[in-house]
Coordinates of C-alpha atoms in Angstrom, one line a residue:
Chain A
X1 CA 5.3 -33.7 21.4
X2 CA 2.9 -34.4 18.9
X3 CA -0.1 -32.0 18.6
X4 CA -2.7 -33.7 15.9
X5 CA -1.9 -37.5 14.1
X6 CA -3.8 -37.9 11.0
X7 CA -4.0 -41.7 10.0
X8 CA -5.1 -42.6 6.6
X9 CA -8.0 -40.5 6.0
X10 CA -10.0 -41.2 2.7
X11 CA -13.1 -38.9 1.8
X12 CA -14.7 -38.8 -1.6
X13 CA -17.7 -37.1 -3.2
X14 CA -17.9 -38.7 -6.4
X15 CA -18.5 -42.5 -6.3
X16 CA -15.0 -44.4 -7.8
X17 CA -12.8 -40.9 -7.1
X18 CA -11.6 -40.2 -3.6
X19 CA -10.8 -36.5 -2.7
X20 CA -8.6 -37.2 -0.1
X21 CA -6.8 -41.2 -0.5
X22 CA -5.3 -42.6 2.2
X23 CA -3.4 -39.4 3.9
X24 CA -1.7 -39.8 7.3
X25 CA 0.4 -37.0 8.8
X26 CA 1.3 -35.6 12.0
X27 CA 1.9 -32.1 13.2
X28 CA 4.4 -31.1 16.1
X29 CA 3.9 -28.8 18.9
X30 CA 5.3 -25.9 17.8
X31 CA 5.5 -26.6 14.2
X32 CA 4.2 -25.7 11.4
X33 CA 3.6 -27.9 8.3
X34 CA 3.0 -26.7 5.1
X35 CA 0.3 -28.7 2.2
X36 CA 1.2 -27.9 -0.9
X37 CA -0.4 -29.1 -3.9
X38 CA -3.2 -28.0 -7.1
X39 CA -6.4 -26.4 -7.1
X40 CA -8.4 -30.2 -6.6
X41 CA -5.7 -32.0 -5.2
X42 CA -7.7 -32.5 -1.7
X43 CA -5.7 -30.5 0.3
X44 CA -8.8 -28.4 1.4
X45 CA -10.8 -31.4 2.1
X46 CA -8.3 -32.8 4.2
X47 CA -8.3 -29.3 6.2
X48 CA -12.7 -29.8 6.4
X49 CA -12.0 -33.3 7.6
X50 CA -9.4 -32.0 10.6
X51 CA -12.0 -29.1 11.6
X52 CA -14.8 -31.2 11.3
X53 CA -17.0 -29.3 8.8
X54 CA -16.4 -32.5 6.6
X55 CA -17.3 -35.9 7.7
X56 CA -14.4 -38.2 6.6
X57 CA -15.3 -41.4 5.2
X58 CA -12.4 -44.0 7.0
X59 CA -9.3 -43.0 8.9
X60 CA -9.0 -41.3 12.1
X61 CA -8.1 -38.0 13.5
X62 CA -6.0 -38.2 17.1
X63 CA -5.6 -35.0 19.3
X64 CA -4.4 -35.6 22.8
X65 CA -3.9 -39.2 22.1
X66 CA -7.5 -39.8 21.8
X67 CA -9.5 -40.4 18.6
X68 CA -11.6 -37.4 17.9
X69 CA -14.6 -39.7 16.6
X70 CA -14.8 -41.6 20.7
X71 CA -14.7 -38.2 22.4
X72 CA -17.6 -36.9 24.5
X73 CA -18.8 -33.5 24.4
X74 CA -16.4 -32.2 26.8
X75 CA -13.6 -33.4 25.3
X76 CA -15.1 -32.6 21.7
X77 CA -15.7 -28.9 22.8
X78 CA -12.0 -29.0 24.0
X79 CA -10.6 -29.9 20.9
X80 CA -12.8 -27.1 18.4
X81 CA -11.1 -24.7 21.2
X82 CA -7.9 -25.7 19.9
X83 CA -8.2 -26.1 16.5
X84 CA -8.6 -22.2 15.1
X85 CA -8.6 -22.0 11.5
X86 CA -8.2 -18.9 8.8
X87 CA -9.9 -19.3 5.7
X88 CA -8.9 -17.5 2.5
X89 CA -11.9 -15.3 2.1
X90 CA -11.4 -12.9 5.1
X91 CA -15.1 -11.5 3.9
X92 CA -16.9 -14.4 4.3
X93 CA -15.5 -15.3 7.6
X94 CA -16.6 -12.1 9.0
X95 CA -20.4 -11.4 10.3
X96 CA -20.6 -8.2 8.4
X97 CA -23.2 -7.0 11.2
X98 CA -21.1 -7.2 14.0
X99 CA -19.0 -5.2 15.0
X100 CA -14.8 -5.8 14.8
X101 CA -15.0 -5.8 18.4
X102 CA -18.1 -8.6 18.6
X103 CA -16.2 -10.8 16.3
X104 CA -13.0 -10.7 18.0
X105 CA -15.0 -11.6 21.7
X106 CA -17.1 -14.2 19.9
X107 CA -14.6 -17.4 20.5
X108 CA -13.4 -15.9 24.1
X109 CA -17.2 -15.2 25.1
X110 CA -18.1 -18.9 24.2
X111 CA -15.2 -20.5 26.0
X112 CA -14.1 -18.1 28.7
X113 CA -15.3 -20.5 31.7
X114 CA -12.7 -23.6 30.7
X115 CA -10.5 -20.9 29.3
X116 CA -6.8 -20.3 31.3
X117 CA -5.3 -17.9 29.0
X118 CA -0.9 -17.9 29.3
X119 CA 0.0 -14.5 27.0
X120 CA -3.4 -12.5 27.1
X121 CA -3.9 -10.8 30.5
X122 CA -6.3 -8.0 30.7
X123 CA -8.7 -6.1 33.1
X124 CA -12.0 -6.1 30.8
X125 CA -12.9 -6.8 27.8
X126 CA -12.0 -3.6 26.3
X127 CA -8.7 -4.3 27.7
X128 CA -8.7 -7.6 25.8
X129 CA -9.8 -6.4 22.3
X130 CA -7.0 -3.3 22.1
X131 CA -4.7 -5.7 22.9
X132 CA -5.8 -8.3 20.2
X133 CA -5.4 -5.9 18.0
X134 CA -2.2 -4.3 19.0
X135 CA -1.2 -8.0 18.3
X136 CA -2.1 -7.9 14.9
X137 CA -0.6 -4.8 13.9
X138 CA -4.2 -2.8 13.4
X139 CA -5.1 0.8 15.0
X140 CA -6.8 0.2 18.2
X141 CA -9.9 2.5 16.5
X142 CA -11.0 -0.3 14.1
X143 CA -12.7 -2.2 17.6
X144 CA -15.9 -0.6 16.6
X145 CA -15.8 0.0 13.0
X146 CA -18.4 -2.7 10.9
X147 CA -16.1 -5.6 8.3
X148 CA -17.0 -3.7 5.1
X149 CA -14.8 -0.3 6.5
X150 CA -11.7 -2.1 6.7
X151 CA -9.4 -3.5 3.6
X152 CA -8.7 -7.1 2.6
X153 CA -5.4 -7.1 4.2
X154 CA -6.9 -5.5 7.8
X155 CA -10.0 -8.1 7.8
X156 CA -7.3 -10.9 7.6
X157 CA -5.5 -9.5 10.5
X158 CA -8.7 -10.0 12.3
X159 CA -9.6 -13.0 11.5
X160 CA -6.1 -13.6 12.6
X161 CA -6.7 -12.1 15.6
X162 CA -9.7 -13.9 16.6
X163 CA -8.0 -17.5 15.9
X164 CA -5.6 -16.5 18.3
X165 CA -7.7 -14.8 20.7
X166 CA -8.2 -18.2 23.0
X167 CA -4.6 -19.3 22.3
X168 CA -5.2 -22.6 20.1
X169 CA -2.5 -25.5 19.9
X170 CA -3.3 -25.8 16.2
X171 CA -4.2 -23.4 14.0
X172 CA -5.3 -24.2 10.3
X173 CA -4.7 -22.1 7.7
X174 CA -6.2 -22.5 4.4
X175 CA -5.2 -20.1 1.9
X176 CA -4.6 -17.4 4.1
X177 CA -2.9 -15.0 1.7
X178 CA -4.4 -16.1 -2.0
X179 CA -7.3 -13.3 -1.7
X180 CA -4.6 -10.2 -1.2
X181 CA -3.1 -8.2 -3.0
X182 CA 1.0 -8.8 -3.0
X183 CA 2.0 -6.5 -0.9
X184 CA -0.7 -7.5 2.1
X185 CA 0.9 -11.4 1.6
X186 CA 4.0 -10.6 2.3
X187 CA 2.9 -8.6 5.1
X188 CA 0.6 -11.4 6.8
X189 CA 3.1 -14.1 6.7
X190 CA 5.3 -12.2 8.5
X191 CA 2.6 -11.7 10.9
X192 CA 2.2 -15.5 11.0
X193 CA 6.0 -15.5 11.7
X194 CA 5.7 -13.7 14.3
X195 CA 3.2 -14.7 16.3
X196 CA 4.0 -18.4 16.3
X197 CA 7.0 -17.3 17.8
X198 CA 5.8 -15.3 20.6
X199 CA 2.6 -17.7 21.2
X200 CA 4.0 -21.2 20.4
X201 CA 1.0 -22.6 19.0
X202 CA 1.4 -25.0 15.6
X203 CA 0.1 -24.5 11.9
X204 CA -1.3 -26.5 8.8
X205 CA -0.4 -23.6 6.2
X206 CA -2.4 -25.0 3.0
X207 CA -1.4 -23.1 -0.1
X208 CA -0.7 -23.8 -3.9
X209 CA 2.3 -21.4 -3.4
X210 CA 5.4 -23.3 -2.7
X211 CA 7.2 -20.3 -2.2
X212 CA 5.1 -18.6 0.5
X213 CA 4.9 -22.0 2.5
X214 CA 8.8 -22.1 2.1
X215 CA 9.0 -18.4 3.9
X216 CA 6.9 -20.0 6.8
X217 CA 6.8 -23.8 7.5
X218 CA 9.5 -26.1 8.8
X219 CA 8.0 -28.8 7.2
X220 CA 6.4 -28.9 3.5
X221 CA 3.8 -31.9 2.4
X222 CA 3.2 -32.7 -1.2
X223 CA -0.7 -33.8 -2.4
X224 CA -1.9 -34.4 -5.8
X225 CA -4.8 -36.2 -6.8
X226 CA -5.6 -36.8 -3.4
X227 CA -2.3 -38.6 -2.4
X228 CA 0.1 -37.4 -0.3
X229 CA 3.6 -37.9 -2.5
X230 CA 6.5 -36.1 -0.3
X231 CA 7.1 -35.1 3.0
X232 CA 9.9 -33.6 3.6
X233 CA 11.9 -30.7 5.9
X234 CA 12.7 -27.1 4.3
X235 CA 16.4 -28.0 4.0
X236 CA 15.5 -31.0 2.3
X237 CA 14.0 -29.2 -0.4
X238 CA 16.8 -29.3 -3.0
X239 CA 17.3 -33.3 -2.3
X240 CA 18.3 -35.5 -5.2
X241 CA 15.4 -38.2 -3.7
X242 CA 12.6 -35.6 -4.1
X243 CA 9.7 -36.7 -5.7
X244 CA 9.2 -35.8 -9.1
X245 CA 6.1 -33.6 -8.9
X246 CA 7.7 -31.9 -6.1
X247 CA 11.2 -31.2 -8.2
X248 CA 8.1 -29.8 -10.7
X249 CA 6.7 -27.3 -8.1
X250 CA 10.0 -26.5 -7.4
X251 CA 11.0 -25.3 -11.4
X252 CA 7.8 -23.1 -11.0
X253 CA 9.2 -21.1 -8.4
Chain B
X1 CA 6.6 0.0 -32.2
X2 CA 3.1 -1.1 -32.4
X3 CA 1.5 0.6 -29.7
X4 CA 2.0 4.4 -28.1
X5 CA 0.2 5.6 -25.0
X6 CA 0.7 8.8 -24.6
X7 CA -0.3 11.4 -21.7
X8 CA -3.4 9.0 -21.1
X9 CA -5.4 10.1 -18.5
X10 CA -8.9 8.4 -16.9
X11 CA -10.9 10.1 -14.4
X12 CA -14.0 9.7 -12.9
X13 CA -15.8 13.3 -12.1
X14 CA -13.1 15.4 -10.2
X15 CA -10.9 11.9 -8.9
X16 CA -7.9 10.8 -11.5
X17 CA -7.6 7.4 -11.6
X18 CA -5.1 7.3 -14.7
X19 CA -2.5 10.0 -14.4
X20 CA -0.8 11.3 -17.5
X21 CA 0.6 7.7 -18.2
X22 CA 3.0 6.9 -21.2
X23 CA 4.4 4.1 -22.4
X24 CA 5.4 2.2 -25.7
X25 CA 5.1 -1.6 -26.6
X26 CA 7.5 -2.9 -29.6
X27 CA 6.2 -5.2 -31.6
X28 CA 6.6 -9.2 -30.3
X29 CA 7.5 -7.7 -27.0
X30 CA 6.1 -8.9 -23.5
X31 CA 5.6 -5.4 -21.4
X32 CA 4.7 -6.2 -17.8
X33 CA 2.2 -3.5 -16.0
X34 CA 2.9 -4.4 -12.7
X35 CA 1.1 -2.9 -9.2
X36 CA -1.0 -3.3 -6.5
X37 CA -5.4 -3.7 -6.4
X38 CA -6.2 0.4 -7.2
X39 CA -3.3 1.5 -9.0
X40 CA -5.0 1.9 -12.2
X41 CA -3.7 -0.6 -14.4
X42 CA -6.7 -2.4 -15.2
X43 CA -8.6 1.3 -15.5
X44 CA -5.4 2.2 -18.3
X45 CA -6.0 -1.4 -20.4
X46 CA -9.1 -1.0 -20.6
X47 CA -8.9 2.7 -21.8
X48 CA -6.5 1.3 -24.9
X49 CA -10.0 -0.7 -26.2
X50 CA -12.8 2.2 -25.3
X51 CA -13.8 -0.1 -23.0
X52 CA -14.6 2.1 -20.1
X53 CA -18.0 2.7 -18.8
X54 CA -19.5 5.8 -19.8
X55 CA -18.7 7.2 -16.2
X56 CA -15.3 7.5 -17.0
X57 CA -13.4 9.7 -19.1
X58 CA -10.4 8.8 -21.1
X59 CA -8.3 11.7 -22.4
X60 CA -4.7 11.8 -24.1
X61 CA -3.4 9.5 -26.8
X62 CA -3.3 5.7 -27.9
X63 CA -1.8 5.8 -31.3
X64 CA -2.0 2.5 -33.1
X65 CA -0.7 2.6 -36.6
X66 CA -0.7 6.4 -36.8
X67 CA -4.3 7.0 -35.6
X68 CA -5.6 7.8 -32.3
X69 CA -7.6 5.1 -31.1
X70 CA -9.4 6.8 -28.3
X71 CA -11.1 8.7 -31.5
X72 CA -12.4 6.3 -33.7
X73 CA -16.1 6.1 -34.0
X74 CA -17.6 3.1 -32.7
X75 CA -17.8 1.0 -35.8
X76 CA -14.0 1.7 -36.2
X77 CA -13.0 0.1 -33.1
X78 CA -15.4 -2.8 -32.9
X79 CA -13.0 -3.6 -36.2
X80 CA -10.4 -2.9 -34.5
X81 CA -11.1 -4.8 -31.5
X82 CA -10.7 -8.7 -31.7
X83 CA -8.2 -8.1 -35.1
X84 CA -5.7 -5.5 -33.8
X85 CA -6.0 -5.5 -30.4
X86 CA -7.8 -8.3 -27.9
X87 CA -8.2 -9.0 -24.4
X88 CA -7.6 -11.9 -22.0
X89 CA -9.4 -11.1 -18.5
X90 CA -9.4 -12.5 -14.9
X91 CA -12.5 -13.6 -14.6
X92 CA -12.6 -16.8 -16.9
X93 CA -16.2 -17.3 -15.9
X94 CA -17.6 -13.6 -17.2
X95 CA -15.2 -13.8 -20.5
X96 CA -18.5 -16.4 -21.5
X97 CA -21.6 -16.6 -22.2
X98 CA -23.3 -19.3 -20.3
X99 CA -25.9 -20.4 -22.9
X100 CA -23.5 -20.6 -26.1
X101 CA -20.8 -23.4 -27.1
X102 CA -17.3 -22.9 -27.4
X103 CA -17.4 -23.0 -30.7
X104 CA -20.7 -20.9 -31.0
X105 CA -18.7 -17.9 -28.8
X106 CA -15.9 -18.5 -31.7
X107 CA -18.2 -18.8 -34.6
X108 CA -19.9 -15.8 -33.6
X109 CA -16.0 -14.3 -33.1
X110 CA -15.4 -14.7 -36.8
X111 CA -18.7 -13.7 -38.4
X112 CA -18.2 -10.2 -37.0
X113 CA -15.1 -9.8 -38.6
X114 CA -16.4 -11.3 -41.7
X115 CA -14.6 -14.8 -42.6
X116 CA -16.3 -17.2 -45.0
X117 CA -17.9 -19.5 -43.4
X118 CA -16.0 -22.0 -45.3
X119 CA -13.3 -21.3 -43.6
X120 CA -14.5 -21.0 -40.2
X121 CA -14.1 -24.4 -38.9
X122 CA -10.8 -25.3 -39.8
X123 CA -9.8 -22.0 -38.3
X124 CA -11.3 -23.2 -34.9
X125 CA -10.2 -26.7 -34.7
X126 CA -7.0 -25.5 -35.1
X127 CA -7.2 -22.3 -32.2
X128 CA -7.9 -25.2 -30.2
X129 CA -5.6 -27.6 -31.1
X130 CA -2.9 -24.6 -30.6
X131 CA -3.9 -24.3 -27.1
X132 CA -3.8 -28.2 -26.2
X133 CA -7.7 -28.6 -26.2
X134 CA -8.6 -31.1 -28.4
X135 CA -12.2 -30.8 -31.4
X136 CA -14.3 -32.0 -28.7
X137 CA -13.7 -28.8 -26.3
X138 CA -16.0 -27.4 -29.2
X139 CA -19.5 -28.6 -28.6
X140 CA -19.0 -27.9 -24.4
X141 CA -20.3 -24.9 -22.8
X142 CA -18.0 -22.9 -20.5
X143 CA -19.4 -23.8 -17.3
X144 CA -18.2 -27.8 -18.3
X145 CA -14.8 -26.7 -18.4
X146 CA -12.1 -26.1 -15.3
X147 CA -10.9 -22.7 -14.8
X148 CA -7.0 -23.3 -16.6
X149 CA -9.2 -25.1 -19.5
X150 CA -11.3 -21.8 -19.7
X151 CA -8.4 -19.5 -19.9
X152 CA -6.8 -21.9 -22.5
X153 CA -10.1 -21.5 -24.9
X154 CA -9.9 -17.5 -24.3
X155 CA -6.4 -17.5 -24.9
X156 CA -7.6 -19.6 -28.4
X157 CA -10.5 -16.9 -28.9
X158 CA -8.4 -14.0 -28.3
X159 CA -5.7 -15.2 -30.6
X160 CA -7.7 -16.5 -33.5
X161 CA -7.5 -13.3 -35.6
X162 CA -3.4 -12.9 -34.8
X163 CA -3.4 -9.6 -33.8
X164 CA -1.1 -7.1 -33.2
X165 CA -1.6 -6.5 -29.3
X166 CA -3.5 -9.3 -27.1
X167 CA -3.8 -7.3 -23.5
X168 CA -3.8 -10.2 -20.6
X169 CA -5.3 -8.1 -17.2
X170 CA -4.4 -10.4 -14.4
X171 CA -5.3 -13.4 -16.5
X172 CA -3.8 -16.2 -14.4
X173 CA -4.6 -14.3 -11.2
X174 CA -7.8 -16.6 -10.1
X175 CA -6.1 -19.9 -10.7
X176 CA -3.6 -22.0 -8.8
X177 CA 0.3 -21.1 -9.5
X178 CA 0.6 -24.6 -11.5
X179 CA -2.0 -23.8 -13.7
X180 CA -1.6 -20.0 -13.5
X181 CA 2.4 -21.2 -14.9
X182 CA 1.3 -23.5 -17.4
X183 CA -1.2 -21.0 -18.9
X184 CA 2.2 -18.5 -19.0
X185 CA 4.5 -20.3 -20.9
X186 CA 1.7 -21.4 -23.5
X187 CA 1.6 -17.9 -24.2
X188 CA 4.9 -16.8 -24.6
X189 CA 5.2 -19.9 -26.9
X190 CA 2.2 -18.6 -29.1
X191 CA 3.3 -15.1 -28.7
X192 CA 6.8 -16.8 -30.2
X193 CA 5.1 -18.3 -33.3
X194 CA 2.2 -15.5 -34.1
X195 CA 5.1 -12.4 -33.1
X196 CA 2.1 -10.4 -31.0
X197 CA 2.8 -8.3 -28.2
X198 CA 1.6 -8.8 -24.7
X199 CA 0.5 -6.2 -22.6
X200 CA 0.9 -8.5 -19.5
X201 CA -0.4 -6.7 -16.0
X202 CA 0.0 -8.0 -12.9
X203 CA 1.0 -8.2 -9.0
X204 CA 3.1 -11.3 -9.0
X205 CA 6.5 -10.0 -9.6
X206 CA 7.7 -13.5 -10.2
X207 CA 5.8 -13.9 -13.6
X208 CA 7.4 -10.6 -14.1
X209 CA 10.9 -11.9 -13.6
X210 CA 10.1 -14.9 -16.0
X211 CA 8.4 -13.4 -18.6
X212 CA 8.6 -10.0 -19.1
X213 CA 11.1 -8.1 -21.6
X214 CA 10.1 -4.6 -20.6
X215 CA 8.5 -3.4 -17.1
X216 CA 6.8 -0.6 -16.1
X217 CA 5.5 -0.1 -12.2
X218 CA 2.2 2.2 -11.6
X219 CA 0.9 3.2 -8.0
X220 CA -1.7 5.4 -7.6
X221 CA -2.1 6.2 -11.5
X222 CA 1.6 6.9 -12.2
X223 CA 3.9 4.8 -13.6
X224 CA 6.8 5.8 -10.7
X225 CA 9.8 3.4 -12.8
X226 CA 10.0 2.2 -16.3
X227 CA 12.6 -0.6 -18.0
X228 CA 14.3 -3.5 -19.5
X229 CA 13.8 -6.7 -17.0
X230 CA 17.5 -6.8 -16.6
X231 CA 17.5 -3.1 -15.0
X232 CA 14.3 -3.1 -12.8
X233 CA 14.9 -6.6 -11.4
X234 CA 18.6 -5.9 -10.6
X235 CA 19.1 -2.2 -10.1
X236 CA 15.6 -0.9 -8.9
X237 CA 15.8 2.5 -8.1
X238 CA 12.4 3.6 -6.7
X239 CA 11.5 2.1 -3.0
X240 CA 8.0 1.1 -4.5
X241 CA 9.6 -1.5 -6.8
X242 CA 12.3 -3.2 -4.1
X243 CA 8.9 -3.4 -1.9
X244 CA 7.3 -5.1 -4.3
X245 CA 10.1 -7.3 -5.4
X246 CA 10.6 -8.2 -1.5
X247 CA 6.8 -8.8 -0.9
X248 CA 6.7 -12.2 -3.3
X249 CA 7.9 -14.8 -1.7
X250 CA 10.3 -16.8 -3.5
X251 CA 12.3 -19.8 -2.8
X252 CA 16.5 -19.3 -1.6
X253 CA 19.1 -19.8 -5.0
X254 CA 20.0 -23.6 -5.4
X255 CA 23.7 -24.2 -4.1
X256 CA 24.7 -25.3 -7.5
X257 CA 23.2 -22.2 -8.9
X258 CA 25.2 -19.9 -6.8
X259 CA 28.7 -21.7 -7.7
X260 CA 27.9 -21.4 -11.1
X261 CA 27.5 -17.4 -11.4

């Protein structure tokens, strides 16, 4: 079953140079894909375009087998419900005057009459946040300490948290791991790993590090100046028919 | 040899952030600091060029052709500094000044350490030709350039006097692993033709494995394990280092690789 369809999305900025040129792509339920490509190669922008925080300039986005640009409200509400995202700047994506607890209620609290969740049950919403956080690997005391007490690493694992907290079918992650230090990235993809598992819900793993989208995708998509040049599956990845680029990202690693 | 720490210690009031650290660097040889954010790498570079704030305290040796840096007088060093020993830095961005050229930042590089002005010129066209900018790169200011562009021209800066030691803290950290890859193997081909050694610290273990000759690993102001490449890749003996050799993702041996070993 196909979670999200992407058909040939362009979006540009400058006049004469598109960001993003003629990109389709699909992601599976259950899957996740990995985007690979170079700082400016539009892999970002085609993330902005999928949440909606960039307006694309042709193409269209599908969820549920409707285009996202005809949906009413309703249906527009129930598709930002189930796209989460993680951006790479766990600092920025953090209120740094509420408290860990606050944040992690935040998407539950705005969605928690058309919510029916499958893996969280709880009794309150104290209930709820230990167990978020049990989730994530983080000491169940962090619920009311402020952003700026806790590390890189831990703010991640909340943001994590939170994304997860209303059990999305898609979850974008853009550079989840570039801000940490090395130990913390190896420690939140296995996280990642983890919970797709035991939750089910896809990814879009954006990253310019081959590698680490090897560790977690099934899938791995090329981009570079905007164009999409190889799609291909993690088995695949030593094929004599990759593209060139690719079989370049590939000597890097 | 060309440079000797020796018991190099840094603390700030009562808390050691540098703890009794030693470690030599041959000449032409790439020597990879590697740890995690707070282990005091960056604190112990930055002690080798007095570069420190004046809240911390360096004490111990640095010996550099028989003399102890840490004590030469200020005059001394800012020789010293730029023709002996130079610095490549993470943050492209703050190694510039906004308001001065390329070439003005270089210009201004050379007139401290005295070359004729003759000379000047021809000395930075070909810094930049020798880091794939072309004469144009000159007359830009920093903030016209992308960040691999901008580590290319400080690469060209910090090289332009050929010295002994060029010290690269985390210097491909902020950009994307392409770039951050290209920017690597221009160096080790300069360090190749100019014969400098490169203090090389880091958290990416797999620059380590590429470039490195010699490898020391610091946690919490120590170095805890110390050697060639080919013993601290293959036979790590402290936990620390197979953690952080199992941290970095990497991708699985090609199957023609394997047959062949």
């Amino acid at each position: 079953m196909t979670v999200i369809e992407i058909h040939n999305l362009k979006k540009s900025y400058n006049p004469g140079k598109l960001a993003v040129n003629d990109v389709s792509l699909s992601i599976q339920k259950g899957e996740s894909l990995g985007l690979v490509g170079e700082s400016g190669c539009g892999k970002s922008t085609l993330a902005h375009c999928l949440l909606g925080v960039e307006k694309m300039d042709a193409g269209s986005i599908v969820y549920n087998e409707e285009p996202i640009a005809h949906a009413n409200r309703k249906q527009l509400r129930n598709y930002r419900r189930n796209v989460q995202t993680v951006f790479q700047n766990p600092t920025a994506s953090l209120n740094p005057k509420l408290k860990i607890r606050d944040s992690l209620l935040d998407p539950y609290l705005q969605f928690k009459d058309d919510l029916q969740l499958k893996h969280f049950h709880f009794t309150s919403k104290q209930d709820f946040v230990q167990q978020l956080l049990e989730t994530v690997e983080l000491p169940k005391g962090l619920a009311d300490r402020y952003p700026h007490e806790l590390s890189g690493g831990q703010k991640q694992r909340v943001t994590i948290a939170r994304a997860i907290s209303i059990e999305p079918k898609l979850i974008v992650l853009d550079e989840p791991t570039a801000s940490l230090d090395v130990l913390s990235q190896g420690a939140i993809l296995e996280l990642l790993g983890s919970l797709q598992q035991t939750l089910g819900m896809s990814y879009l793993f954006i990253s310019h590090d081959l590698a680490a989208v090897y560790q977690l995708c099934q899938r791995i998509a090329v981009m570079k100046d905007g164009e999409l040049l190889d799609v291909f599956r993690k088995e695949e990845i030593y094929d004599s028919n990759r593209h060139d680029y690719t079989k370049e990202l590939i000597d890097i690693f | 040899m060309i440079l000797a720490i020796e018991d190099l210690t840094v603390s700030h009031g009562e808390k050691i952030i540098v703890d009794k650290v030693s470690l030599t660097i041959d000449k032409g040889e790439w020597f990879a600091l590697v740890g995690q954010s707070g282990s005091g790498k960056t604190m112990l570079s930055q002690a080798v060029g007095q570069l420190l704030g004046p809240n911390l305290k360096a004490s111990g040796r640095v010996m550099y052709e028989g003399d102890n840096v840490l004590e030469h007088p200020k005059e001394k060093m800012n020789q010293l500094r730029g023709k002996a020993i130079s610095y490549i830095f993470q943050d492209y961005h703050g190694s510039f000044t906004p308001f001065l050229t390329i070439q003005q930042h270089m210009e201004e590089y050379l007139q401290t350490h005295s070359v004729q002005k003759a000379q000047r010129k021809e000395m930075i066209r070909e810094a930049l030709e020798s880091v794939g900018l072309d004469a144009s790169f000159a007359k830009r200011y920093s903030f016209q350039l992308s960040g691999g562009q901008l580590q290319r021209a400080s690469i060209a800066l910090a090289l332009l006097l050929e010295p002994d030691i060029l010290i690269a803290d985390e210097a491909t950290t902020a950009l994307d692993s392409v770039s951050a890859h290209r920017i690597l193997s221009l160096l080790q081909e300069l360090q190749q033709k100019t014969g400098c050694a490169i203090l090389f610290i880091t958290h990416d273990w797999r620059h380590v494995v590429r470039y490195s000759d010699k490898i020391a690993v610091m946690k919490d102001g120590k170095i805890i394990e110390s050697g060639t490449k080919q013993k601290l890749v293959h036979q790590p003996e402290h936990a620390y280092t197979k953690q952080l050799i199992q941290a970095a993702p990497t991708l699985p041996m090609r199957v023609m690789e394997v047959s062949k070993s």
